[in-house]
GROMACS .gro file of C-alpha atoms in nm:
model
  352
    1MET     CA    1  -1.091   4.572   0.932
    2THR     CA    2  -0.870   4.266   1.012
    3LEU     CA    3  -1.168   4.078   1.141
    4LYS     CA    4  -1.378   4.157   0.832
    5VAL     CA    5  -1.103   4.038   0.591
    6CYS     CA    6  -1.043   3.716   0.787
    7THR     CA    7  -1.413   3.643   0.789
    8ASN     CA    8  -1.438   3.702   0.409
    9LEU     CA    9  -1.148   3.465   0.355
   10LEU     CA   10  -1.317   3.200   0.554
   11ILE     CA   11  -1.637   3.237   0.365
   12LEU     CA   12  -1.455   3.216   0.026
   13PHE     CA   13  -1.275   2.903   0.137
   14LEU     CA   14  -1.601   2.737   0.246
   15VAL     CA   15  -1.788   2.821  -0.072
   16ASN     CA   16  -1.522   2.728  -0.322
   17SER     CA   17  -1.359   2.419  -0.168
   18VAL     CA   18  -1.491   2.066  -0.150
   19TRP     CA   19  -1.330   1.869   0.130
   20THR     CA   20  -1.404   1.597   0.368
   21ARG     CA   21  -1.642   1.639   0.662
   22THR     CA   22  -1.338   1.679   0.884
   23VAL     CA   23  -1.196   1.963   0.685
   24ARG     CA   24  -1.526   2.152   0.693
   25GLN     CA   25  -1.549   2.108   1.070
   26VAL     CA   26  -1.201   2.245   1.116
   27TYR     CA   27  -1.300   2.570   0.943
   28ASP     CA   28  -1.628   2.592   1.122
   29GLU     CA   29  -1.422   2.602   1.446
   30LEU     CA   30  -1.165   2.876   1.329
   31ASP     CA   31  -1.167   3.197   1.522
   32PRO     CA   32  -1.140   3.495   1.283
   33GLU     CA   33  -0.959   3.712   1.529
   34HIS     CA   34  -0.668   3.480   1.513
   35CYS     CA   35  -0.626   3.500   1.135
   36SER     CA   36  -0.309   3.715   1.152
   37TYR     CA   37  -0.150   3.442   1.355
   38TYR     CA   38  -0.227   3.170   1.111
   39THR     CA   39  -0.035   3.346   0.844
   40SER     CA   40   0.287   3.372   1.046
   41GLU     CA   41   0.561   3.112   1.141
   42CYS     CA   42   0.578   2.955   0.795
   43PRO     CA   43   0.891   2.752   0.740
   44ARG     CA   44   1.108   2.921   0.475
   45GLU     CA   45   1.118   2.612   0.254
   46CYS     CA   46   0.741   2.602   0.231
   47PHE     CA   47   0.428   2.790   0.127
   48CYS     CA   48   0.150   2.892   0.373
   49PRO     CA   49  -0.158   3.016   0.176
   50PRO     CA   50  -0.345   3.289   0.369
   51SER     CA   51  -0.673   3.144   0.256
   52PHE     CA   52  -0.583   2.804   0.406
   53PRO     CA   53  -0.410   2.893   0.734
   54ASN     CA   54  -0.394   2.536   0.870
   55ALA     CA   55  -0.222   2.403   0.562
   56LEU     CA   56   0.148   2.380   0.493
   57TYR     CA   57   0.266   2.319   0.132
   58CYS     CA   58   0.623   2.174   0.118
   59ASP     CA   59   0.579   1.965  -0.195
   60ASN     CA   60   0.826   1.969  -0.493
   61LYS     CA   61   1.091   2.150  -0.302
   62GLY     CA   62   1.375   1.910  -0.324
   63LEU     CA   63   1.365   1.864   0.053
   64THR     CA   64   1.580   1.596   0.206
   65GLU     CA   65   1.424   1.624   0.557
   66ILE     CA   66   1.099   1.744   0.711
   67PRO     CA   67   1.109   2.093   0.854
   68ALA     CA   68   0.984   2.192   1.194
   69ILE     CA   69   0.601   2.193   1.161
   70PRO     CA   70   0.419   2.474   1.336
   71ALA     CA   71   0.154   2.399   1.593
   72ARG     CA   72  -0.119   2.547   1.387
   73ILE     CA   73  -0.085   2.306   1.101
   74TRP     CA   74  -0.354   2.038   1.037
   75TYR     CA   75  -0.276   1.954   0.671
   76LEU     CA   76   0.085   1.886   0.556
   77TYR     CA   77   0.189   1.833   0.194
   78LEU     CA   78   0.538   1.689   0.163
   79GLN     CA   79   0.502   1.491  -0.164
   80ASN     CA   80   0.757   1.480  -0.445
   81ASN     CA   81   1.070   1.541  -0.245
   82LEU     CA   82   1.381   1.345  -0.147
   83ILE     CA   83   1.290   1.282   0.213
   84GLU     CA   84   1.455   0.971   0.364
   85THR     CA   85   1.348   1.002   0.737
   86ILE     CA   86   1.057   1.080   0.953
   87SER     CA   87   1.191   1.209   1.288
   88GLU     CA   88   1.027   1.324   1.602
   89LYS     CA   89   1.194   1.660   1.608
   90SER     CA   90   0.988   1.772   1.312
   91PHE     CA   91   0.663   1.712   1.486
   92VAL     CA   92   0.735   1.832   1.842
   93ASN     CA   93   0.481   2.111   1.814
   94ALA     CA   94   0.259   1.963   1.542
   95THR     CA   95  -0.003   1.809   1.780
   96TYR     CA   96  -0.301   1.892   1.572
   97LEU     CA   97  -0.198   1.726   1.240
   98ARG     CA   98  -0.484   1.562   1.053
   99TRP     CA   99  -0.339   1.495   0.714
  100ILE     CA  100   0.009   1.408   0.600
  101ASN     CA  101   0.104   1.344   0.228
  102LEU     CA  102   0.447   1.194   0.203
  103ASN     CA  103   0.402   1.031  -0.143
  104LYS     CA  104   0.704   1.008  -0.377
  105ASN     CA  105   0.985   1.030  -0.138
  106LYS     CA  106   1.265   0.795  -0.039
  107ILE     CA  107   1.141   0.681   0.295
  108THR     CA  108   1.249   0.339   0.444
  109ASN     CA  109   1.133   0.159   0.753
  110SER     CA  110   1.473   0.228   0.913
  111GLY     CA  111   1.428   0.591   0.837
  112ILE     CA  112   1.106   0.621   1.049
  113GLU     CA  113   1.202   0.698   1.412
  114SER     CA  114   1.047   0.463   1.652
  115GLY     CA  115   0.708   0.569   1.774
  116VAL     CA  116   0.700   0.899   1.585
  117LEU     CA  117   0.385   0.812   1.386
  118SER     CA  118   0.185   0.677   1.684
  119LYS     CA  119   0.248   1.003   1.873
  120LEU     CA  120   0.045   1.200   1.610
  121LYS     CA  121  -0.278   1.131   1.810
  122ARG     CA  122  -0.514   1.325   1.587
  123LEU     CA  123  -0.381   1.206   1.245
  124LEU     CA  124  -0.662   1.075   1.022
  125TYR     CA  125  -0.498   1.047   0.677
  126LEU     CA  126  -0.147   0.916   0.611
  127PHE     CA  127  -0.010   0.895   0.259
  128LEU     CA  128   0.313   0.707   0.206
  129GLU     CA  129   0.280   0.588  -0.156
  130ASP     CA  130   0.585   0.562  -0.389
  131ASN     CA  131   0.844   0.520  -0.115
  132GLU     CA  132   1.095   0.236  -0.023
  133LEU     CA  133   0.909   0.077   0.258
  134GLU     CA  134   0.967  -0.303   0.302
  135GLU     CA  135   0.691  -0.354   0.562
  136VAL     CA  136   0.389  -0.173   0.697
  137PRO     CA  137   0.527   0.090   0.941
  138SER     CA  138   0.433   0.050   1.303
  139PRO     CA  139   0.302   0.157   1.547
  140LEU     CA  140   0.043   0.369   1.371
  141PRO     CA  141  -0.184   0.646   1.508
  142VAL     CA  142  -0.498   0.475   1.660
  143GLY     CA  143  -0.731   0.738   1.499
  144LEU     CA  144  -0.629   0.675   1.136
  145GLU     CA  145  -0.900   0.668   0.885
  146GLN     CA  146  -0.707   0.621   0.561
  147LEU     CA  147  -0.364   0.455   0.513
  148ARG     CA  148  -0.218   0.457   0.156
  149LEU     CA  149   0.092   0.245   0.101
  150ALA     CA  150   0.075   0.171  -0.265
  151ARG     CA  151   0.389   0.124  -0.485
  152ASN     CA  152   0.634   0.041  -0.213
  153ARG     CA  153   0.842  -0.278  -0.154
  154ILE     CA  154   0.620  -0.415   0.121
  155SER     CA  155   0.646  -0.788   0.168
  156ARG     CA  156   0.586  -0.805   0.540
  157ILE     CA  157   0.294  -0.699   0.763
  158PRO     CA  158   0.396  -0.690   1.125
  159GLU     CA  159   0.167  -0.900   1.364
  160GLY     CA  160  -0.091  -0.684   1.528
  161VAL     CA  161  -0.009  -0.368   1.318
  162PHE     CA  162  -0.377  -0.300   1.252
  163SER     CA  163  -0.524  -0.431   1.581
  164ASN     CA  164  -0.611  -0.092   1.728
  165LEU     CA  165  -0.709   0.083   1.402
  166GLU     CA  166  -1.083   0.059   1.460
  167ASN     CA  167  -1.147   0.378   1.266
  168LEU     CA  168  -0.968   0.280   0.949
  169THR     CA  169  -1.197   0.284   0.648
  170MET     CA  170  -0.950   0.248   0.370
  171LEU     CA  171  -0.626   0.044   0.343
  172ASP     CA  172  -0.434   0.063   0.014
  173LEU     CA  173  -0.148  -0.181  -0.028
  174HIS     CA  174  -0.160  -0.224  -0.409
  175GLN     CA  175   0.155  -0.270  -0.616
  176ASN     CA  176   0.381  -0.409  -0.343
  177SER     CA  177   0.543  -0.746  -0.301
  178LEU     CA  178   0.295  -0.939  -0.083
  179LEU     CA  179   0.288  -1.314  -0.091
  180ASP     CA  180   0.017  -1.541   0.048
  181SER     CA  181   0.234  -1.599   0.353
  182ALA     CA  182   0.223  -1.236   0.445
  183LEU     CA  183  -0.157  -1.242   0.497
  184GLN     CA  184  -0.233  -1.463   0.803
  185SER     CA  185  -0.573  -1.523   0.947
  186ASP     CA  186  -0.528  -1.240   1.205
  187THR     CA  187  -0.347  -0.993   0.980
  188PHE     CA  188  -0.656  -0.762   0.942
  189GLN     CA  189  -0.782  -0.825   1.298
  190GLY     CA  190  -0.910  -0.504   1.441
  191LEU     CA  191  -1.018  -0.329   1.120
  192ASN     CA  192  -1.383  -0.339   1.221
  193ASN     CA  193  -1.482  -0.041   1.015
  194LEU     CA  194  -1.277  -0.107   0.699
  195MET     CA  195  -1.477  -0.034   0.384
  196GLN     CA  196  -1.208  -0.054   0.109
  197LEU     CA  197  -0.913  -0.298   0.091
  198ASN     CA  198  -0.687  -0.267  -0.211
  199ILE     CA  199  -0.429  -0.557  -0.255
  200ALA     CA  200  -0.408  -0.547  -0.633
  201LYS     CA  201  -0.076  -0.590  -0.814
  202ASN     CA  202   0.094  -0.808  -0.559
  203SER     CA  203   0.203  -1.181  -0.575
  204LEU     CA  204  -0.102  -1.360  -0.429
  205LYS     CA  205  -0.208  -1.706  -0.547
  206LYS     CA  206  -0.492  -1.747  -0.305
  207MET     CA  207  -0.781  -1.528  -0.186
  208PRO     CA  208  -0.666  -1.355   0.125
  209LEU     CA  209  -0.774  -1.480   0.468
  210SER     CA  210  -1.017  -1.316   0.711
  211ILE     CA  211  -1.115  -1.005   0.523
  212PRO     CA  212  -1.291  -0.768   0.764
  213ALA     CA  213  -1.661  -0.832   0.769
  214ASN     CA  214  -1.766  -0.476   0.677
  215THR     CA  215  -1.554  -0.455   0.363
  216LEU     CA  216  -1.757  -0.306   0.077
  217GLN     CA  217  -1.483  -0.276  -0.184
  218LEU     CA  218  -1.219  -0.546  -0.246
  219PHE     CA  219  -0.963  -0.505  -0.516
  220LEU     CA  220  -0.747  -0.807  -0.608
  221ASP     CA  221  -0.653  -0.728  -0.972
  222ASN     CA  222  -0.326  -0.832  -1.120
  223ASN     CA  223  -0.237  -1.123  -0.894
  224SER     CA  224  -0.217  -1.498  -0.966
  225ILE     CA  225  -0.533  -1.616  -0.791
  226GLU     CA  226  -0.665  -1.954  -0.928
  227VAL     CA  227  -0.937  -2.057  -0.691
  228ILE     CA  228  -1.235  -1.902  -0.506
  229PRO     CA  229  -1.294  -2.105  -0.188
  230GLU     CA  230  -1.645  -2.238  -0.123
  231ASN     CA  231  -1.859  -1.983   0.055
  232TYR     CA  232  -1.573  -1.735   0.067
  233PHE     CA  233  -1.802  -1.426   0.049
  234SER     CA  234  -2.026  -1.538   0.329
  235ALA     CA  235  -1.766  -1.402   0.565
  236ILE     CA  236  -1.785  -1.050   0.401
  237PRO     CA  237  -2.161  -1.015   0.356
  238LYS     CA  238  -2.152  -0.648   0.265
  239VAL     CA  239  -1.903  -0.670  -0.028
  240THR     CA  240  -2.042  -0.466  -0.310
  241PHE     CA  241  -1.754  -0.399  -0.557
  242LEU     CA  242  -1.525  -0.694  -0.631
  243ARG     CA  243  -1.232  -0.671  -0.875
  244LEU     CA  244  -1.047  -0.987  -0.981
  245ASN     CA  245  -0.917  -0.877  -1.323
  246TYR     CA  246  -0.581  -1.018  -1.456
  247ASN     CA  247  -0.580  -1.326  -1.245
  248LYS     CA  248  -0.578  -1.698  -1.340
  249LEU     CA  249  -0.933  -1.797  -1.264
  250SER     CA  250  -1.079  -2.084  -1.467
  251ASP     CA  251  -1.421  -2.250  -1.461
  252ASP     CA  252  -1.289  -2.524  -1.226
  253GLY     CA  253  -1.164  -2.260  -0.982
  254ILE     CA  254  -1.501  -2.112  -0.914
  255PRO     CA  255  -1.762  -2.293  -0.691
  256PRO     CA  256  -2.105  -2.349  -0.856
  257ASN     CA  257  -2.249  -2.042  -0.678
  258GLY     CA  258  -1.929  -1.869  -0.597
  259PHE     CA  259  -2.042  -1.527  -0.734
  260ASN     CA  260  -2.414  -1.572  -0.670
  261VAL     CA  261  -2.393  -1.324  -0.387
  262SER     CA  262  -2.680  -1.076  -0.336
  263SER     CA  263  -2.459  -0.796  -0.203
  264ILE     CA  264  -2.222  -0.785  -0.506
  265LEU     CA  265  -2.336  -0.506  -0.752
  266ASP     CA  266  -2.008  -0.469  -0.952
  267LEU     CA  267  -1.817  -0.781  -1.051
  268GLN     CA  268  -1.504  -0.761  -1.258
  269LEU     CA  269  -1.352  -1.075  -1.400
  270SER     CA  270  -1.170  -0.948  -1.704
  271HIS     CA  271  -0.852  -1.106  -1.834
  272ASN     CA  272  -0.889  -1.454  -1.670
  273GLN     CA  273  -0.931  -1.800  -1.821
  274LEU     CA  274  -1.306  -1.854  -1.803
  275THR     CA  275  -1.486  -2.040  -2.090
  276LYS     CA  276  -1.842  -1.967  -1.958
  277ILE     CA  277  -2.029  -1.716  -1.769
  278PRO     CA  278  -2.038  -1.818  -1.394
  279PRO     CA  279  -2.378  -1.803  -1.222
  280ILE     CA  280  -2.461  -1.455  -1.101
  281ASN     CA  281  -2.710  -1.300  -0.857
  282ALA     CA  282  -3.022  -1.095  -0.977
  283HIS     CA  283  -2.896  -0.797  -0.787
  284LEU     CA  284  -2.578  -0.773  -0.992
  285GLU     CA  285  -2.559  -0.447  -1.194
  286HIS     CA  286  -2.227  -0.443  -1.377
  287LEU     CA  287  -2.033  -0.765  -1.508
  288HIS     CA  288  -1.698  -0.747  -1.674
  289LEU     CA  289  -1.597  -1.065  -1.848
  290ASP     CA  290  -1.394  -0.934  -2.139
  291HIS     CA  291  -1.074  -1.104  -2.249
  292ASN     CA  292  -1.148  -1.453  -2.135
  293ARG     CA  293  -1.209  -1.764  -2.341
  294ILE     CA  294  -1.590  -1.750  -2.362
  295LYS     CA  295  -1.728  -1.890  -2.696
  296SER     CA  296  -2.105  -1.846  -2.645
  297VAL     CA  297  -2.373  -1.690  -2.439
  298ASN     CA  298  -2.690  -1.874  -2.341
  299GLY     CA  299  -2.953  -1.648  -2.176
  300THR     CA  300  -3.152  -1.934  -2.027
  301GLN     CA  301  -2.847  -2.080  -1.860
  302ILE     CA  302  -2.706  -1.749  -1.717
  303CYS     CA  303  -3.033  -1.584  -1.620
  304PRO     CA  304  -3.049  -1.570  -1.239
  305VAL     CA  305  -3.427  -1.619  -1.260
  306SER     CA  306  -3.639  -1.832  -1.492
  307ILE     CA  307  -3.687  -1.686  -1.845
  308ALA     CA  308  -4.066  -1.725  -1.778
  309ILE     CA  309  -4.045  -1.488  -1.485
  310ALA     CA  310  -3.826  -1.243  -1.667
  311GLU     CA  311  -4.090  -1.225  -1.944
  312ASP     CA  312  -4.356  -1.134  -1.700
  313HIS     CA  313  -4.373  -0.757  -1.691
  314GLY     CA  314  -4.588  -0.764  -1.376
  315PHE     CA  315  -4.307  -0.924  -1.168
  316TYR     CA  316  -4.059  -0.637  -1.191
  317GLY     CA  317  -3.926  -0.686  -0.845
  318ASN     CA  318  -3.754  -1.013  -0.946
  319ILE     CA  319  -3.624  -0.903  -1.282
  320PRO     CA  320  -3.234  -0.918  -1.293
  321ARG     CA  321  -3.085  -0.573  -1.248
  322LEU     CA  322  -2.786  -0.614  -1.483
  323ARG     CA  323  -2.729  -0.286  -1.663
  324TYR     CA  324  -2.383  -0.322  -1.808
  325LEU     CA  325  -2.229  -0.636  -1.964
  326ARG     CA  326  -1.884  -0.650  -2.118
  327LEU     CA  327  -1.785  -0.956  -2.327
  328ASP     CA  328  -1.536  -0.824  -2.578
  329GLY     CA  329  -1.201  -1.004  -2.620
  330ASN     CA  330  -1.367  -1.349  -2.615
  331GLU     CA  331  -1.473  -1.580  -2.899
  332ILE     CA  332  -1.828  -1.477  -2.902
  333GLN     CA  333  -1.993  -1.389  -3.237
  334PRO     CA  334  -2.274  -1.136  -3.251
  335PRO     CA  335  -2.564  -1.087  -3.229
  336ILE     CA  336  -2.646  -1.131  -2.869
  337PRO     CA  337  -2.910  -1.409  -2.834
  338LEU     CA  338  -3.265  -1.294  -2.773
  339ASP     CA  339  -3.310  -1.479  -2.451
  340VAL     CA  340  -3.023  -1.272  -2.301
  341MET     CA  341  -3.214  -0.958  -2.379
  342ILE     CA  342  -3.542  -1.109  -2.252
  343CYS     CA  343  -3.367  -1.198  -1.918
  344PHE     CA  344  -3.167  -0.882  -1.860
  345ARG     CA  345  -3.442  -0.626  -1.942
  346LEU     CA  346  -3.261  -0.340  -1.777
  347LEU     CA  347  -2.943  -0.378  -1.981
  348GLN     CA  348  -2.825  -0.035  -2.104
  349ALA     CA  349  -2.499  -0.139  -2.262
  350VAL     CA  350  -2.346  -0.466  -2.403
  351VAL     CA  351  -1.985  -0.467  -2.526
  352ILE     CA  352  -1.906  -0.759  -2.744
   0.00000   0.00000   0.00000
């Protein structure tokens, strides 16, 4: 009977939950005959759902410290507490941890016991948003895939802190206190598989140095960036989503073909100081230019191919792929010129 109940619980979880590949693999490996064991040894401050035996929910409990974590736990939820420290004694038995959520606590760098994080060899996801960190904690588990450090007080990134994190695919540092001096040429060295880098809402005046070459999404909104260096994006040839909203970019700060990059599909330049639309690539699909100082739009000038080619229905392969164009908050008066519509035949929405 116990075996049947446990099996049904596992099937119900798998059918009704959407998780990462890692989570699904975990439950594929569970042995139903151990189900009764997974429902025991729950810390009294926390909740251990029978249908999710490898998870421990200690969120919103007013905790000031992390309780002793049972060995069976893979997913640990500690957000929205008053925790100030991360000590090794809490994780002596927790050698299988994959996911820790410590968002919205009061953790400082001095409150993290030396080496405690790096000893969590199987940890894949570490969330430390909305704490009181002043620098990126180190050393970190070498197997990390996601590191979220948004909304702290981080102004320093220790040398070599990312050098062994070859599996990291997402690094979120937005809304901290990073200056240009914090991002050296080797800061991101070792992040060979990074796909998303978020440094929005910091205090940058320059484009960051040496972005990992495999980066697909680069978010730099709400800084004070004025200039895009010549050939900047040749070093990140896979960048697809680029956000530079709320900066100080002017026409003079953008090289002639600065954004004429075939990999970029979504380009966001809202709330800058542009007076004209910069040259774009035919592969671009979404362009956000609202709230700049643009006064007019000339389709012949901004079209990434000649208007003659754009008018040729039989040359579909070279037709610009722009589908969404946002121009509101400028000084442009409707209607949109006909040559814009002739060029961008795939446009589905124009906001003006």
